[in-house]
Coordinates of C-alpha atoms in Angstrom, one line a residue:
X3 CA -143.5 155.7 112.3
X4 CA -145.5 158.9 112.6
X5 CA -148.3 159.4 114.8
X6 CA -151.5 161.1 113.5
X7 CA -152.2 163.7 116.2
X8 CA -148.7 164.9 116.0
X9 CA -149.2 166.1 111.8
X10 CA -151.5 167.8 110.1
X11 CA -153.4 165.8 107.6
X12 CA -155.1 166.3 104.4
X13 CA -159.1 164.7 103.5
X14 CA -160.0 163.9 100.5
X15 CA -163.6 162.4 99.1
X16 CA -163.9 159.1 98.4
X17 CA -163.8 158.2 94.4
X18 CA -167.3 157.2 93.8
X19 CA -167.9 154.0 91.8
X20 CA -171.2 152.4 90.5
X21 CA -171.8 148.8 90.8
X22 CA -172.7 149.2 86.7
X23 CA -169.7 150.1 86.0
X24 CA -167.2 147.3 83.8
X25 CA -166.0 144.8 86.1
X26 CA -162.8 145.0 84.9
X27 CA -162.8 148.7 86.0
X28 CA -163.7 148.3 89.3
X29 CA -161.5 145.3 90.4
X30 CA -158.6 147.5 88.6
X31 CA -159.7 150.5 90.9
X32 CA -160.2 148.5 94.0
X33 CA -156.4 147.0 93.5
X34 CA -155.0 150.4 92.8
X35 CA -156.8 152.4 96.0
X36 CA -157.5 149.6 98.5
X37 CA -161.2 150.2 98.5
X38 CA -164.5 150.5 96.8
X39 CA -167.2 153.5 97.6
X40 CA -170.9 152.7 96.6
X41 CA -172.9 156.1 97.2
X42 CA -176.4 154.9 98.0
X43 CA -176.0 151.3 97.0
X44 CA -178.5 150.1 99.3
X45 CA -182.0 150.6 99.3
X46 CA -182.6 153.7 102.4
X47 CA -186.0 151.9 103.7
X48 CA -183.8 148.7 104.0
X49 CA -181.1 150.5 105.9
X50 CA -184.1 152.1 108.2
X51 CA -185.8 149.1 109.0
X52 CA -182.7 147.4 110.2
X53 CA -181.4 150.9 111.7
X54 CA -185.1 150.7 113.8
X55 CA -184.9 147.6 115.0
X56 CA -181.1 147.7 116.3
X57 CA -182.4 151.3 118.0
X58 CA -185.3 149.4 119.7
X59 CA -182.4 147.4 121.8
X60 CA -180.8 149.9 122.6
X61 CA -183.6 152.0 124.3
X62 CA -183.6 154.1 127.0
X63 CA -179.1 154.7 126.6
X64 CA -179.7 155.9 122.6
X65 CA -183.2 157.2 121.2
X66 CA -184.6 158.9 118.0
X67 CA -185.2 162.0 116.8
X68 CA -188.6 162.8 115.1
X69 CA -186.8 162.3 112.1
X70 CA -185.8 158.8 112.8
X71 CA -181.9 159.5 113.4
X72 CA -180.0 158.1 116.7
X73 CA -179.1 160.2 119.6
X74 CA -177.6 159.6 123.2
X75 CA -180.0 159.9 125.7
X76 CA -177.9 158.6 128.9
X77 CA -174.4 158.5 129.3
X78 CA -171.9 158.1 126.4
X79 CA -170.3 154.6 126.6
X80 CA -167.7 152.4 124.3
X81 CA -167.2 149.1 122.7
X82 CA -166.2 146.9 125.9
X83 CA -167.7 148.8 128.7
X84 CA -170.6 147.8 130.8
X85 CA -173.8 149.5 129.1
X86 CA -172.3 148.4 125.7
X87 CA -171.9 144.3 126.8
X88 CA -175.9 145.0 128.2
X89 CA -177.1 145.9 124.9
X90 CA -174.6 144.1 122.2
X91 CA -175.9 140.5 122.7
X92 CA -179.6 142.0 122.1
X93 CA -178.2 143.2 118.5
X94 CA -176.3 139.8 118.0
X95 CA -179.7 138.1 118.6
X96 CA -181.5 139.8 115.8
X97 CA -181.9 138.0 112.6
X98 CA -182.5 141.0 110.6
X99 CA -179.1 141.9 111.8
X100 CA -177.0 138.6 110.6
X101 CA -179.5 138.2 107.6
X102 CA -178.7 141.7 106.1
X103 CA -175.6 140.6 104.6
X104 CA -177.3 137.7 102.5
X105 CA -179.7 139.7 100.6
X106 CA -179.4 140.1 97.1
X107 CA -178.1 143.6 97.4
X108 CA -175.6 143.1 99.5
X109 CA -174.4 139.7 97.3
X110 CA -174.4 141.4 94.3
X111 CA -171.5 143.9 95.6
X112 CA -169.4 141.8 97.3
X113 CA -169.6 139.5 93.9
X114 CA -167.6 142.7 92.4
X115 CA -164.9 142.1 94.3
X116 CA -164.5 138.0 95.4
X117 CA -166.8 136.6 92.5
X118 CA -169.9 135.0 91.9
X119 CA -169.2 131.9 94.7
X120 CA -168.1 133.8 97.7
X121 CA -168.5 133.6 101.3
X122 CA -169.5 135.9 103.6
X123 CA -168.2 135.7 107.5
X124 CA -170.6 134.5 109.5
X125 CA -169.4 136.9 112.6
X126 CA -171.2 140.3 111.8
X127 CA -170.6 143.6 113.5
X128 CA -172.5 146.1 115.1
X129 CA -170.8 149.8 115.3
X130 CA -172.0 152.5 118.0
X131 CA -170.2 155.2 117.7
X132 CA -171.7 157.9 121.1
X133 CA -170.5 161.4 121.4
X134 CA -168.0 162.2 124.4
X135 CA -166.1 159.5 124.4
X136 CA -163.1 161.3 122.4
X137 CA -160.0 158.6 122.3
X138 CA -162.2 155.7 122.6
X139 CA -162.8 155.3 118.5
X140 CA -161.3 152.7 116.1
X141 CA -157.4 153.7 115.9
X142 CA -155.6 153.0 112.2
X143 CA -155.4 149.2 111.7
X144 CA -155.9 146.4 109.2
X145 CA -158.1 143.6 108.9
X146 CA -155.2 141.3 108.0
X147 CA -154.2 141.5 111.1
X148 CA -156.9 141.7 113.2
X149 CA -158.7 139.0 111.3
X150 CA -155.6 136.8 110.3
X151 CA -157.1 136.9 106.7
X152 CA -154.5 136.9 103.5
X153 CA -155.6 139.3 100.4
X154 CA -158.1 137.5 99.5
X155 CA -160.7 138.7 102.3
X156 CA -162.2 142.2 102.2
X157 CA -164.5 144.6 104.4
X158 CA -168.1 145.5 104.1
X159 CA -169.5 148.6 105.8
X160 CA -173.0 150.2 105.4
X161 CA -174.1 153.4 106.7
X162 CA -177.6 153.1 108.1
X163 CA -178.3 156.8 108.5
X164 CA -176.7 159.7 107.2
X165 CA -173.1 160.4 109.0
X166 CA -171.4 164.0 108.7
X167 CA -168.3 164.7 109.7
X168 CA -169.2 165.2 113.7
X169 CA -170.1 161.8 114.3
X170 CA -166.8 159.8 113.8
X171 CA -167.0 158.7 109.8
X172 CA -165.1 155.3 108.7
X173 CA -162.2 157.0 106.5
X174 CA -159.2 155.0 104.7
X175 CA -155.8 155.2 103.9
X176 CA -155.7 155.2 100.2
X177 CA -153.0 152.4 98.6
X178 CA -152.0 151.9 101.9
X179 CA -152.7 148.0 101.2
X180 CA -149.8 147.6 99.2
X181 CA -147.0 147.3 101.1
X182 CA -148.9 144.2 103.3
X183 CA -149.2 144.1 107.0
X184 CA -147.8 146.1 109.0
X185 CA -146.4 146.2 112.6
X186 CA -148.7 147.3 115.1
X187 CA -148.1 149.0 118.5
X188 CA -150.9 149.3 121.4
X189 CA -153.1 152.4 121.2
X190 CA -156.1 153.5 123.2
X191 CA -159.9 152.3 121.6
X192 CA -161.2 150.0 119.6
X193 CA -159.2 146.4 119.6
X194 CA -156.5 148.2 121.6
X195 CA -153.8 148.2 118.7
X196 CA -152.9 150.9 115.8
X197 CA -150.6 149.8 112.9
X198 CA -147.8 151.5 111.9
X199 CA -147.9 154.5 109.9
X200 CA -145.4 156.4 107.7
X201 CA -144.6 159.8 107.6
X202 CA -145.4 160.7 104.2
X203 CA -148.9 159.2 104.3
X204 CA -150.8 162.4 105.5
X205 CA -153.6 161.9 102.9
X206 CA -157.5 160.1 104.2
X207 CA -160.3 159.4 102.4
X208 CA -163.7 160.0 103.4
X209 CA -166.9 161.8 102.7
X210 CA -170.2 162.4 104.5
X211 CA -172.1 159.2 104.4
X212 CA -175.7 159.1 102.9
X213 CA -177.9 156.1 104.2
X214 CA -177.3 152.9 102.0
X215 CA -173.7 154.2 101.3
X216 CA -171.3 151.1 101.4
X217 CA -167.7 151.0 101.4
X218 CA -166.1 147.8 100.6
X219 CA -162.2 148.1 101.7
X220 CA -159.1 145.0 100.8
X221 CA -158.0 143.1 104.4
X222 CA -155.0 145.2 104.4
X223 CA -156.1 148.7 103.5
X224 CA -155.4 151.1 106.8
X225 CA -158.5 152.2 108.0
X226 CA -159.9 154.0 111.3
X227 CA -163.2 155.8 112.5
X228 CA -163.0 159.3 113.1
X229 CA -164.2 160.9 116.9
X230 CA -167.8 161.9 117.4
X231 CA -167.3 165.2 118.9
X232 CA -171.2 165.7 118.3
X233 CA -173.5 167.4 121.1
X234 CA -175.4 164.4 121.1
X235 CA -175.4 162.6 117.6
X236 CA -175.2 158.5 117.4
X237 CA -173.0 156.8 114.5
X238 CA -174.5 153.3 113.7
X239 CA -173.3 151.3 111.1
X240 CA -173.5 147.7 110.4
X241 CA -170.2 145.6 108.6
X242 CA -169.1 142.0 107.9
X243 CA -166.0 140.4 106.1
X244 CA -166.0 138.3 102.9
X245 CA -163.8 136.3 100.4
X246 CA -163.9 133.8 97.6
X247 CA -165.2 130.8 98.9
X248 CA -162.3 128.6 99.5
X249 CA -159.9 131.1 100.6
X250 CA -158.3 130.3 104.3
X251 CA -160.3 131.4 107.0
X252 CA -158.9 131.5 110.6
X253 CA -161.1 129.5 112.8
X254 CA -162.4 132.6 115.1
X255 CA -164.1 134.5 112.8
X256 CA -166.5 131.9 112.9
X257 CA -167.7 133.1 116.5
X258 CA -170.0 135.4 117.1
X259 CA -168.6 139.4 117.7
X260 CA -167.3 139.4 121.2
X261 CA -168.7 136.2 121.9
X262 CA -165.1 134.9 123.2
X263 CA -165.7 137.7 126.2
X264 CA -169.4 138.2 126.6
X265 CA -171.0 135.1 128.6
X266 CA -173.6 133.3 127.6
X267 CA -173.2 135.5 123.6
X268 CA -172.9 132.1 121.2
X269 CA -174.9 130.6 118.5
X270 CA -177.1 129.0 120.1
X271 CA -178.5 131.8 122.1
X272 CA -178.0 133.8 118.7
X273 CA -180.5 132.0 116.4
X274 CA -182.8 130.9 119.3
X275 CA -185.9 133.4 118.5
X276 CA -185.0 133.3 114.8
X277 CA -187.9 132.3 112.7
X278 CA -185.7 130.8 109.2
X279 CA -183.4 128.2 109.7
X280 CA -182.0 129.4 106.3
X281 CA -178.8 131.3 107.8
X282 CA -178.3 129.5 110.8
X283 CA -175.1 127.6 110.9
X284 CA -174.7 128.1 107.1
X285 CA -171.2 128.4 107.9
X286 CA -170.2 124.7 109.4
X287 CA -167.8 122.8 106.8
X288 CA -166.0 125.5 105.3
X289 CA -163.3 123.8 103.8
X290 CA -160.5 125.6 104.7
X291 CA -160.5 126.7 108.3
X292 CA -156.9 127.6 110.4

């Protein structure tokens, strides 16, 4: 096991795929590398709207430039801490938040990957990734761990703003998916564990994100978020998990985000002020819960 501070490591872009591309081709890729990269894939003024009204809950700690983008305008804070259980149950309570992942652009990429009947996790994430807080970002891991989820389940991230390489990017581990799960070993940050990684595995991907960029990523693909060493830039990005319908699910991802820790964060509270009933508990009877 080699640890990543302690080697020098090489970036590379992402390879760019096109959701026109042959199917074939892009379930072949996504087995061979572990991931899928979708410059642009999402409509921008989709990705804004939603990027707007997760910014309103989170006023006065983050604001906007006149441009629109997110930027600290208190003190940094991190996943867990006090400011960020404040504001993370006003994000969980948005529809447009937990809706996002059902619209047609969205469906249409995940398809790609699980197929035409496939379901999408009902527990959605919020990321909010502040300057400052060096050490506190997502360490190396795996979904298949974190999420108990066989091969079956994979990743969806979207970049609601443009994200350059100050403000902690989502990069991956190229192929690193198949040799399965790996041990894991407490580290400092997000989810408080890092899988191992080997010494010969010194090359990322990642690029600069563009808003509406998605990344779709297989449960066991190594990935991790890079440190925000802006001045005073915000990372915010939105993600899910998915699989063919059918697939075993373990019973928890079927909570809200954090709702295990944050009192009073569950789904009733969720959908309260939700105008559709469309998405609310689509997820009761799964068939094949663990």
């Amino acid at each position: 096991m080699a640890q990543l501070e302690a080697r020098a490591l090489v970036r590379r872009p992402y390879t760019i795929s096109d959701p026109l591309e042959p199917l074939d081709a892009l379930r072949e890729r996504f087995q061979a590398l572990g991931y899928l990269y979708f410059p642009q894939a999402v409509d921008a003024g989709l990705c804004r709207s939603l990027l707007d009204t997760i910014l309103d809950q989170l006023y006065p700690h983050i604001t906007r430039t006149p441009a629109g983008a997110p930027v600290l305008a208190r003190e940094p804070f991190f996943e867990t801490d006090a400011v960020w259980d404040e504001v993370y149950p006003k994000i969980q309570r948005l529809e447009a938040f937990h809706t996002f992942f059902h619209r047609p652009e969205l469906a249409r990429l995940m398809t790609l990957v699980a197929g035409e009947d496939h379901f999408v996790y009902p527990m959605k994430m919020a990321r909010i990734a502040t300057p400052r807080k060096i050490g506190y970002e997502t360490p190396p891991h795996q979904d298949a761990y974190s999420h108990h989820a066989g091969p079956s389940m994979a990743g969806i991230w979207v970049a609601l703003h443009d994200v350059d390489d100050s403000m902690g990017r989502v990069t991956v581990l190229p192929r690193s998916h198949l040799g399965g799960v790996r041990p894991v070993f407490k580290a400092e940050g997000v989810g408080g564990v890092q899988c191992e990684i080997h010494a010969h595995e010194t090359e990322w991907h990642v690029s600069d994100y563009r808003c509406g960029d998605v990344l779709i990523f297989h449960s066991a693909t190594v990935h991790r978020a890079e440190p925000n060493i802006a001045a005073d830039k915000v990372r915010i990005s939105v993600d899910t998990r998915f699989c063919d319908f059918g697939a075993p699910v373990f019973s928890t991802n079927l909570e809200p985000h954090h709702g295990w820790r944050i009192p009073g964060l569950d789904w009733d509270s969720i959908y309260r002020g939700w105008q559709s009933r469309e998405y609310q508990y689509y997820w009761q009877g799964y068939p094949n819960l663990f």
